[in-house]
Amino acid sequence: MTLSLVAHRDKIGLTDGLLLIDGKWRPAGDGAIWTHHHPATGEAIATVPVAGESDVDEAVKAARRAFDEGSWPTARAQTRIQVLLKYASLLREHAEELRNLQALDNGVPIMFSTNIYAGSVEVAADIFTHHAGWVDKLGGQTLPPYQGGDHLAMTYREPIGVVAAILPWNAPFMLFAQKLGPALAAGCTVVLKPSEFASFAVLRMVELLSEAGLPDGVVNVVTGPGNPTGEALITHPLVDKISFTGSRTVGKRIVEASAGTLKRVSLELGGKSPTLVFPDAPDIGMAAMTTVGTVTMGLSGQACVAHTRALVHRDVYDQFLGAAQMMAGAVNYGDPFELSTTASALINGRQLDRVLGFIERGRESGARLVCGGERADGDLAAGNFVQPTIFADVDNSMEIAREEVFGPVLTVIPFTDEDEAVRIANDTDYGLGAGLYTTDARRAFRLARRLRAGTVGINGFQVEPHLPFGGFKQSGLGREGGQSSFEAYTELKTVLMPLGDELM
Ligand code: NAD
């Protein structure tokens, strides 16, 4: 039977989305809408407004007023802490509802959003809880006078101002929290733009903010695609900071657009992360399953930090490939609300064509196709499903080893010794994550230092709310998570005062 999600939508009671500007929910000024088509079925699910230039202008001005004249940036620490903690509890209470909405958005299976921490509502709640803890720790330094004399010099941190927070579609729970948690804890105000491909869960998360007691105007939401909505936001002169997670192409456009008023910019972009597997790995089968898991489970490889290049020592190469193929065979596509479904469809037709194009050119370039390589058919034919695909004997110069495919495609590259492995691993424009499997502790730490990536996992990989996460090279600018991301929503101010009658 052909898959359909309309009954789920009707049971959940999803209605069309609205913009939130200064505490009021409303459609776009010109009535423009975006219709969301579900990636697993192609069905029209619901609409969101397409915020135009004047809607975005109103949203930014509302955030500006809330920052310049409102209570949030200067609120008592306890007020901000209580709002953030209450919000974290509300997220936990509404976890099931949010998971269902996300399944209607980007099609991430309930099995994944329930059981995998990085994809859960729990991680979002934990991130807000973590940042609530920073509210009363916005510290600076008191410094002795450099040139002697009697005066005081100190630094302190202030909220950075109005933040444009732009989300991708693939991990809205965690990324919403990674931006709004530190921004709100620091006392900033926000204009949020969810992805046009995953707006519904985010809109509900925003509704819960006012239930937690956040004043009107502190968080405003504009929905719609990159053009016109995103462009109007990133070029708006009253935005102080852009915090963006998404593709490298749009990241570069944001750097360009921010130059006009020298906005502060944080970028979390893509990756082509390597996993290095040595013969003394604790368990070769487990290393293969985890690596394939990152490019198939849940998001079907549409994850920034998926370990899409497996660099495998020649001594364990065949063993790794056998286990990897077995894991790829365990992927189960289907209705995201069924607990047996393990992975999602690709987000849209454009991405489907892109991934199939990479696979085709991978074949032509001489890489050995071990499994997959085709679009799924039968009951799944109307969805954007691509079979889990493994290419072996890949050369790192091939396109499938260099470009972020953002689909269920693993490239496996053999190596002979440690130096060769490091050279191949670092031979990429990206630098988001890296993994390595070995029981030799000295090698593990030696390589952790040599690998040019923002996060290196030794015999495992996870995302944690209190750890910085971000990329070297073209994987981004800055870090999200923990103290470093909180500080990225502040400006550092130096204050000087002579204590005697002399001038400084
Ligand atoms: P995308 O860049 O197409 O879109 C991201 C967001 O930017 C969306 O909200 C989109 O509407 C908006 N946008 C598009 N054009 C814009 C413009 N000109 N101005 C302003 N906004 C614009 O990315 P995507 O397809 O949603 O997400 C996939 C990408 O995100 C991948 O490259 C992935 O690696 C990356 N990602 C990175 C991380 C990380 O933490 N490093 C996490 C998740 C996803």
Coordinates of C-alpha atoms and ligand atoms in Angstrom, one line a residue:
M1 CA 0.0 0.0 0.0
T2 CA 1.3 3.4 -0.9
L3 CA 2.6 5.3 2.1
S4 CA 0.4 8.3 3.3
L5 CA 0.8 10.6 6.3
V6 CA -2.3 12.6 5.9
A7 CA -4.1 10.6 8.6
H8 CA -1.3 11.3 11.1
R9 CA -1.5 15.0 10.3
D10 CA -5.2 15.0 10.9
K11 CA -4.9 13.1 14.1
I12 CA -2.2 15.4 15.4
G13 CA -4.4 18.3 14.4
L14 CA -1.6 20.2 12.6
T15 CA -2.8 23.6 11.3
D16 CA -1.1 26.1 9.0
G17 CA 1.7 28.1 10.6
L18 CA 1.9 31.8 11.3
L19 CA 4.6 34.5 11.9
L20 CA 5.3 35.7 15.5
I21 CA 6.0 39.4 15.6
D22 CA 6.0 41.3 18.9
G23 CA 3.9 38.7 20.6
K24 CA 1.3 38.5 17.9
W25 CA 0.8 35.5 15.6
R26 CA -0.2 36.6 12.1
P27 CA 0.1 35.7 8.4
A28 CA 2.5 37.4 6.0
G29 CA 1.6 41.0 5.1
D30 CA 1.0 40.0 1.5
G31 CA -0.6 36.7 2.3
A32 CA 2.2 34.7 0.7
I33 CA 2.5 31.0 1.8
W34 CA 4.9 28.1 1.4
T35 CA 3.4 24.6 1.2
H36 CA 5.4 21.9 2.9
H37 CA 5.5 18.6 1.0
H38 CA 6.4 15.6 3.1
P39 CA 9.8 14.0 2.0
A40 CA 8.5 10.4 2.5
T41 CA 5.3 10.8 0.4
G42 CA 5.3 14.1 -1.5
E43 CA 2.0 14.9 0.1
A44 CA 1.1 18.5 0.9
I45 CA 1.1 18.7 4.8
A46 CA 0.4 22.3 5.7
T47 CA 1.6 25.8 4.9
V48 CA 3.7 28.5 6.6
P49 CA 3.7 32.2 5.7
V50 CA 6.5 33.5 3.5
A51 CA 7.7 36.5 5.4
G52 CA 8.6 39.3 3.0
E53 CA 10.9 42.3 3.5
S54 CA 8.3 44.3 5.5
D55 CA 7.4 41.4 7.8
V56 CA 11.1 40.8 8.5
D57 CA 11.6 44.5 9.1
E58 CA 8.8 44.5 11.7
A59 CA 10.2 41.4 13.4
V60 CA 13.7 42.9 13.6
K61 CA 12.3 46.2 14.9
A62 CA 10.3 44.3 17.5
A63 CA 13.4 42.5 18.6
R64 CA 15.4 45.8 18.6
R65 CA 12.8 47.5 20.8
A66 CA 12.8 44.5 23.2
F67 CA 16.5 44.8 23.4
D68 CA 16.9 48.6 23.6
E69 CA 13.8 49.3 25.8
G70 CA 12.5 46.0 27.1
S71 CA 13.1 44.2 30.4
W72 CA 14.8 41.0 29.2
P73 CA 18.5 42.2 28.7
T74 CA 18.6 43.7 32.2
A75 CA 16.2 41.3 34.0
R76 CA 17.2 39.9 37.4
A77 CA 19.3 36.8 36.9
Q78 CA 16.6 34.8 38.7
T79 CA 14.0 35.9 36.3
R80 CA 16.0 34.7 33.3
I81 CA 17.0 31.5 35.0
Q82 CA 13.4 30.6 36.0
V83 CA 12.1 31.2 32.5
L84 CA 14.8 29.0 31.0
L85 CA 14.3 26.2 33.5
K86 CA 10.5 26.3 33.2
Y87 CA 11.0 26.2 29.4
A88 CA 13.2 23.1 29.7
S89 CA 10.4 21.4 31.7
L90 CA 7.8 22.4 29.2
L91 CA 9.9 20.9 26.4
R92 CA 10.1 17.6 28.3
E93 CA 6.4 17.7 28.9
H94 CA 5.7 18.3 25.2
A95 CA 8.3 15.9 23.9
E96 CA 5.9 13.5 22.2
E97 CA 3.9 16.3 20.6
L98 CA 7.2 17.8 19.3
R99 CA 8.5 14.5 17.9
N100 CA 5.2 14.0 16.1
L101 CA 5.4 17.5 14.6
Q102 CA 9.0 16.9 13.5
A103 CA 8.0 13.6 11.8
L104 CA 5.5 15.6 9.8
D105 CA 8.2 18.2 9.0
N106 CA 11.5 16.5 8.0
G107 CA 10.3 12.9 8.3
V108 CA 12.8 12.0 11.1
P109 CA 11.4 8.7 12.5
I110 CA 9.9 8.6 15.9
M111 CA 12.2 5.7 16.7
F112 CA 15.2 8.0 16.2
S113 CA 13.9 11.1 18.0
T114 CA 12.9 9.0 20.9
N115 CA 16.0 6.9 21.4
I116 CA 19.0 8.9 20.0
Y117 CA 20.0 11.7 22.4
A118 CA 21.3 14.0 19.7
G119 CA 18.0 13.9 17.9
S120 CA 15.8 14.1 20.9
V121 CA 13.7 16.8 22.6
E122 CA 15.6 15.8 25.8
V123 CA 18.9 17.2 24.3
A124 CA 17.1 20.5 23.6
A125 CA 15.8 20.7 27.2
D126 CA 19.2 19.8 28.6
I127 CA 20.8 22.6 26.5
F128 CA 18.4 25.2 28.0
T129 CA 19.1 23.8 31.5
H130 CA 22.8 24.1 30.9
H131 CA 22.6 27.7 29.7
A132 CA 20.3 28.7 32.6
G133 CA 23.4 27.9 34.7
W134 CA 25.4 30.6 32.8
V135 CA 23.0 33.5 33.4
D136 CA 24.5 34.6 36.7
K137 CA 28.1 33.8 35.6
L138 CA 28.6 36.5 33.0
G139 CA 32.0 37.3 34.4
G140 CA 34.8 39.6 33.5
Q141 CA 38.2 40.4 35.0
T142 CA 39.6 43.1 37.2
L143 CA 43.1 44.0 36.1
P144 CA 46.0 45.9 37.7
P145 CA 47.0 49.2 36.0
Y146 CA 49.6 48.4 33.4
Q147 CA 51.4 51.7 33.7
G148 CA 51.1 51.9 37.5
G149 CA 49.2 54.7 39.3
D150 CA 45.9 54.5 41.0
H151 CA 43.1 53.4 38.8
L152 CA 40.7 50.6 38.1
A153 CA 40.4 48.6 34.9
M154 CA 37.9 45.9 34.4
T155 CA 36.1 43.9 31.7
Y156 CA 32.6 42.6 31.6
R157 CA 30.3 40.9 29.2
E158 CA 27.1 42.4 27.8
P159 CA 24.5 40.8 25.6
I160 CA 25.4 41.2 22.0
G161 CA 22.0 42.6 20.9
V162 CA 19.5 41.5 18.3
V163 CA 20.3 38.0 17.0
A164 CA 19.2 36.6 13.6
A165 CA 19.1 32.8 14.2
I166 CA 18.8 30.8 11.1
L167 CA 18.1 27.0 11.3
P168 CA 18.5 24.2 8.9
W169 CA 15.8 21.5 8.6
N170 CA 17.7 18.4 9.8
A171 CA 18.0 18.7 13.5
P172 CA 15.6 21.5 14.7
F173 CA 15.3 20.4 18.3
M174 CA 19.0 20.6 19.1
L175 CA 19.9 23.5 16.9
F176 CA 17.0 25.6 18.1
A177 CA 18.3 25.1 21.6
Q178 CA 22.0 25.7 20.7
K179 CA 21.0 29.1 19.4
L180 CA 18.2 30.3 21.7
G181 CA 19.6 28.8 24.9
P182 CA 22.8 30.9 25.0
A183 CA 21.2 33.9 23.3
L184 CA 18.4 34.2 25.9
A185 CA 20.6 33.3 28.8
A186 CA 22.9 36.2 27.8
G187 CA 20.0 38.6 27.5
C188 CA 19.8 39.0 23.7
T189 CA 16.6 39.3 21.7
V190 CA 16.0 37.1 18.6
V191 CA 14.5 36.9 15.2
L192 CA 14.3 33.2 14.4
K193 CA 14.0 31.8 10.9
P194 CA 13.3 28.0 10.8
S195 CA 13.9 26.1 7.6
E196 CA 11.0 26.1 5.2
F197 CA 11.4 22.3 5.3
A198 CA 11.0 22.0 9.1
S199 CA 8.9 24.8 10.6
F200 CA 6.1 23.1 12.5
A201 CA 7.9 21.7 15.5
V202 CA 9.9 24.9 15.8
L203 CA 6.7 27.0 15.8
R204 CA 5.4 24.9 18.6
M205 CA 8.7 25.3 20.5
V206 CA 8.4 29.0 20.1
E207 CA 4.8 29.0 21.5
L208 CA 6.0 27.3 24.6
L209 CA 8.5 30.1 25.2
S210 CA 5.7 32.5 26.1
E211 CA 4.1 29.8 28.3
A212 CA 7.5 29.8 30.2
G213 CA 7.1 33.6 30.8
L214 CA 9.3 35.1 28.1
P215 CA 8.2 38.6 27.4
D216 CA 6.7 39.6 24.0
G217 CA 9.1 40.7 21.3
V218 CA 12.1 38.9 22.8
V219 CA 11.7 36.0 20.3
N220 CA 10.1 36.7 17.0
V221 CA 9.7 34.2 14.2
V222 CA 9.7 34.7 10.4
T223 CA 9.0 31.6 8.3
G224 CA 9.8 31.2 4.6
P225 CA 12.7 30.3 2.3
G226 CA 16.1 31.8 1.9
N227 CA 14.8 34.2 -0.6
P228 CA 13.0 36.5 0.3
T229 CA 12.9 35.8 4.0
G230 CA 16.5 34.8 4.9
E231 CA 17.9 37.5 2.7
A232 CA 15.8 40.2 4.3
L233 CA 17.0 39.1 7.7
I234 CA 20.8 38.8 7.0
T235 CA 20.9 42.2 5.3
H236 CA 18.8 44.0 7.9
P237 CA 20.9 46.9 9.4
L238 CA 19.4 46.5 12.9
V239 CA 20.6 42.9 13.3
D240 CA 23.8 42.7 15.5
K241 CA 24.6 39.1 15.1
I242 CA 23.8 36.3 12.7
S243 CA 23.9 32.8 14.1
F244 CA 23.6 30.3 11.2
T245 CA 23.6 26.6 10.8
G246 CA 23.3 25.3 7.2
S247 CA 25.2 24.8 4.0
R248 CA 28.6 26.2 3.2
T249 CA 27.2 28.1 0.2
V250 CA 24.7 30.0 2.3
G251 CA 27.3 30.4 5.0
K252 CA 29.6 32.2 2.6
R253 CA 26.7 34.4 1.4
I254 CA 26.1 35.4 5.1
V255 CA 29.7 36.4 5.5
E256 CA 29.3 38.6 2.4
A257 CA 26.0 40.1 3.5
S258 CA 27.2 40.8 7.1
A259 CA 30.0 43.0 5.8
G260 CA 27.8 46.0 5.2
T261 CA 27.2 46.6 8.9
L262 CA 30.0 44.3 10.2
K263 CA 27.6 42.0 12.0
R264 CA 29.0 39.4 14.3
V265 CA 28.7 36.0 12.6
S266 CA 28.7 32.4 13.9
L267 CA 28.5 29.6 11.3
E268 CA 28.0 25.9 11.7
L269 CA 28.4 24.4 8.3
G270 CA 28.9 21.1 6.6
G271 CA 31.5 18.4 6.8
K272 CA 33.2 15.5 5.1
S273 CA 34.3 13.9 8.3
P274 CA 36.7 11.0 8.4
T275 CA 36.8 7.9 10.6
L276 CA 40.2 6.1 10.9
V277 CA 40.0 2.4 11.7
F278 CA 43.2 0.7 12.8
P279 CA 43.7 -3.1 13.1
D280 CA 43.8 -2.8 16.9
A281 CA 40.3 -1.2 17.1
P282 CA 38.4 -2.5 20.1
D283 CA 35.9 -4.1 17.7
I284 CA 36.1 -3.7 13.9
G285 CA 32.4 -4.7 13.5
M286 CA 31.3 -2.1 16.0
A287 CA 33.5 0.5 14.3
A288 CA 31.8 -0.3 10.9
M289 CA 28.3 -0.3 12.4
T290 CA 28.8 3.0 14.1
T291 CA 30.3 4.6 11.0
V292 CA 27.5 3.3 8.8
G293 CA 25.0 4.4 11.5
T294 CA 26.1 8.0 11.2
V295 CA 25.4 8.0 7.4
T296 CA 22.2 6.1 7.5
M297 CA 20.3 5.9 10.8
G298 CA 17.7 8.6 11.5
L299 CA 18.6 11.2 9.0
S300 CA 19.9 9.0 6.2
G301 CA 23.3 10.8 6.2
Q302 CA 21.7 14.3 6.2
A303 CA 23.8 15.1 9.3
C304 CA 26.6 17.6 9.3
V305 CA 28.9 15.4 11.4
A306 CA 28.1 12.1 9.6
H307 CA 31.4 10.2 9.2
T308 CA 31.2 9.9 5.5
R309 CA 34.8 8.9 4.8
A310 CA 35.8 5.6 6.4
L311 CA 39.6 5.4 6.2
V312 CA 40.4 1.7 6.9
H313 CA 43.7 0.0 7.4
R314 CA 44.3 -2.6 4.7
D315 CA 44.7 -5.4 7.2
V316 CA 41.0 -5.1 8.3
Y317 CA 39.6 -3.6 5.2
D318 CA 37.5 -6.6 4.0
Q319 CA 36.3 -7.3 7.6
F320 CA 35.2 -3.7 7.9
L321 CA 33.4 -3.7 4.5
G322 CA 31.5 -7.0 5.4
A323 CA 30.2 -5.5 8.6
A324 CA 29.4 -2.1 7.0
Q325 CA 27.4 -3.9 4.3
M326 CA 25.5 -5.8 7.0
M327 CA 24.6 -2.6 8.8
A328 CA 23.5 -0.9 5.6
G329 CA 21.1 -3.9 5.0
A330 CA 19.5 -3.3 8.4
V331 CA 18.2 0.2 7.4
N332 CA 14.4 0.2 7.2
Y333 CA 12.5 3.0 5.4
G334 CA 8.8 3.6 5.8
D335 CA 6.2 5.5 7.8
P336 CA 8.2 7.7 10.3
F337 CA 5.5 7.1 12.9
E338 CA 6.2 3.3 12.8
L339 CA 8.7 2.2 15.4
S340 CA 10.3 -0.2 12.9
T341 CA 11.3 2.7 10.6
T342 CA 14.9 3.5 11.2
A343 CA 15.7 6.3 8.7
S344 CA 14.1 9.2 6.8
A345 CA 13.7 10.1 3.2
L346 CA 15.9 12.8 1.7
I347 CA 14.4 16.2 2.4
N348 CA 13.2 17.2 -1.1
G349 CA 13.4 16.4 -4.8
R350 CA 16.4 18.7 -5.3
Q351 CA 18.4 16.8 -2.7
L352 CA 17.2 13.4 -4.2
D353 CA 18.5 14.4 -7.6
R354 CA 21.8 15.7 -6.1
V355 CA 22.5 12.5 -4.2
L356 CA 21.7 10.3 -7.2
G357 CA 24.0 12.5 -9.3
F358 CA 26.9 12.0 -6.8
I359 CA 26.2 8.2 -6.9
E360 CA 26.2 8.2 -10.7
R361 CA 29.5 10.1 -10.9
G362 CA 31.0 8.0 -8.1
R363 CA 30.4 4.9 -10.3
E364 CA 31.8 6.6 -13.4
S365 CA 34.9 7.7 -11.4
G366 CA 35.8 4.0 -10.8
A367 CA 34.8 3.6 -7.2
R368 CA 33.5 0.1 -6.4
L369 CA 29.8 0.1 -5.5
V370 CA 29.4 -2.4 -2.7
C371 CA 25.7 -1.9 -2.1
G372 CA 22.8 0.4 -2.8
G373 CA 23.1 3.1 -5.4
E374 CA 19.4 3.2 -6.4
R375 CA 16.2 5.0 -5.4
A376 CA 13.9 2.9 -3.3
D377 CA 10.8 1.8 -5.2
G378 CA 7.5 -0.1 -4.5
D379 CA 5.4 1.5 -1.7
L380 CA 8.2 4.1 -1.2
A381 CA 8.4 5.3 -4.8
A382 CA 6.6 8.6 -4.1
G383 CA 9.1 9.5 -1.4
N384 CA 12.7 10.7 -1.7
F385 CA 14.3 7.4 -0.5
V386 CA 17.7 6.3 -1.7
Q387 CA 19.1 2.9 -0.7
P388 CA 22.0 3.0 1.7
T389 CA 25.1 3.1 -0.5
I390 CA 28.7 2.1 0.1
F391 CA 31.5 2.8 -2.2
A392 CA 34.8 1.0 -1.6
D393 CA 38.3 1.6 -3.1
V394 CA 37.6 5.3 -3.2
D395 CA 40.5 7.7 -4.0
N396 CA 40.3 10.8 -1.8
S397 CA 40.6 13.0 -4.9
M398 CA 37.2 11.7 -6.2
E399 CA 34.2 13.9 -6.0
I400 CA 32.4 11.5 -3.6
A401 CA 35.3 11.8 -1.2
R402 CA 35.4 15.6 -1.4
E403 CA 31.9 17.0 -1.5
E404 CA 29.3 16.8 1.2
V405 CA 26.7 14.4 -0.3
F406 CA 24.2 14.8 2.5
G407 CA 22.6 11.4 1.9
P408 CA 23.1 7.7 2.8
V409 CA 26.5 7.3 1.0
L410 CA 29.7 6.1 2.7
T411 CA 33.0 6.2 0.9
V412 CA 35.6 3.7 2.1
I413 CA 39.3 4.4 1.5
P414 CA 42.2 2.0 2.3
F415 CA 45.4 3.1 4.1
T416 CA 48.6 1.5 5.0
D417 CA 50.1 3.5 7.9
E418 CA 49.3 6.2 10.4
D419 CA 50.9 9.0 8.4
E420 CA 49.0 8.1 5.3
A421 CA 45.7 8.0 7.2
V422 CA 46.3 11.5 8.7
R423 CA 47.3 12.9 5.4
I424 CA 44.1 11.6 3.7
A425 CA 41.9 12.6 6.7
N426 CA 43.2 16.2 6.6
D427 CA 43.0 16.5 2.8
T428 CA 39.6 18.1 2.8
D429 CA 38.1 21.6 2.7
Y430 CA 36.1 20.7 5.8
G431 CA 37.0 20.1 9.4
L432 CA 33.9 19.4 11.5
G433 CA 34.4 16.0 13.0
A434 CA 36.7 13.0 13.0
G435 CA 36.7 9.6 14.6
L436 CA 39.3 7.0 15.2
Y437 CA 39.3 3.5 16.4
T438 CA 42.3 2.0 18.2
T439 CA 43.2 0.5 21.6
D440 CA 46.6 2.2 21.5
A441 CA 46.1 5.2 23.9
R442 CA 49.3 6.9 22.7
R443 CA 48.3 6.7 19.1
A444 CA 44.7 7.8 20.0
F445 CA 45.9 11.1 21.6
R446 CA 48.7 11.6 19.0
L447 CA 46.1 11.5 16.2
A448 CA 43.5 13.4 18.1
R449 CA 46.0 16.3 18.0
R450 CA 47.0 15.8 14.4
L451 CA 43.5 15.6 13.0
R452 CA 42.2 19.1 11.9
A453 CA 38.6 18.8 13.1
G454 CA 36.5 20.6 15.7
T455 CA 35.6 17.4 17.5
V456 CA 37.5 14.1 17.5
G457 CA 35.8 11.0 18.9
I458 CA 38.1 8.1 20.1
N459 CA 36.3 4.8 19.8
G460 CA 32.9 6.6 19.8
F461 CA 31.3 9.9 19.1
Q462 CA 28.5 11.9 20.8
V463 CA 27.1 15.4 21.1
E464 CA 26.9 16.8 24.6
P465 CA 25.2 20.1 25.7
H466 CA 28.2 21.4 27.6
L467 CA 30.8 20.7 25.0
P468 CA 31.9 23.1 22.2
F469 CA 30.9 21.9 18.8
G470 CA 32.0 23.4 15.5
G471 CA 34.4 23.3 12.6
F472 CA 37.9 24.0 11.4
K473 CA 38.4 25.3 7.9
Q474 CA 35.2 25.6 5.8
S475 CA 33.1 23.8 8.4
G476 CA 32.3 27.1 10.1
L477 CA 33.2 30.0 12.3
G478 CA 33.0 29.8 16.1
R479 CA 31.5 27.1 18.4
E480 CA 28.1 26.1 19.7
G481 CA 27.7 24.5 23.0
G482 CA 29.0 25.3 26.5
Q483 CA 30.7 28.4 27.7
S484 CA 32.2 29.3 24.3
S485 CA 28.8 29.6 22.7
F486 CA 27.4 31.6 25.6
E487 CA 30.2 34.0 25.3
A488 CA 29.6 34.3 21.6
Y489 CA 26.3 36.0 22.4
T490 CA 28.1 38.7 24.4
E491 CA 30.4 41.7 23.7
L492 CA 33.4 42.2 25.9
K493 CA 33.5 45.7 27.4
T494 CA 36.5 47.3 29.1
V495 CA 35.7 50.0 31.7
L496 CA 38.5 52.3 33.1
M497 CA 38.4 54.7 36.0
P498 CA 41.1 56.8 37.7
L499 CA 40.7 56.5 41.4
G500 CA 42.8 59.6 42.3
D501 CA 43.0 63.1 40.8
E502 CA 45.5 62.2 38.1
L503 CA 44.5 61.6 34.5
M504 CA 45.3 58.2 33.0
Ligands
NAD1 P1 20.7 25.5 3.8 O1 22.0 26.3 3.9 O2 20.1 25.3 2.5 O3 19.6 26.3 4.6 C1 19.8 26.6 6.0 C2 18.9 27.8 6.4 O4 19.3 28.9 5.7 C3 17.4 27.6 6.0 O5 16.6 28.1 7.0 C4 17.3 28.3 4.7 O6 16.0 28.8 4.4 C5 18.2 29.5 5.0 N1 18.7 30.2 3.8 C6 18.9 29.7 2.5 N2 19.4 30.7 1.8 C7 19.5 31.8 2.5 C8 20.0 33.1 2.3 N3 20.4 33.5 1.1 N4 20.0 34.0 3.3 C9 19.6 33.6 4.6 N5 19.1 32.4 4.8 C10 19.1 31.5 3.8 O7 21.0 24.2 4.6 P2 20.0 23.0 4.9 O8 19.8 22.2 3.6 O9 18.8 23.5 5.6 O10 20.8 22.1 5.9 C11 21.9 21.3 5.5 C12 23.2 21.9 5.7 O11 23.3 22.3 7.1 C13 24.3 20.9 5.5 O12 25.4 21.5 4.8 C14 24.8 20.5 6.9 O13 26.1 20.0 7.0 C15 24.6 21.8 7.6 N6 24.4 21.5 9.1 C16 25.5 21.9 9.9 C17 25.4 21.6 11.3 C18 26.6 22.0 12.2 O14 26.3 22.1 13.4 N7 27.8 22.2 11.7 C19 24.3 21.1 11.8 C20 23.2 20.7 11.0 C21 23.3 21.0 9.6

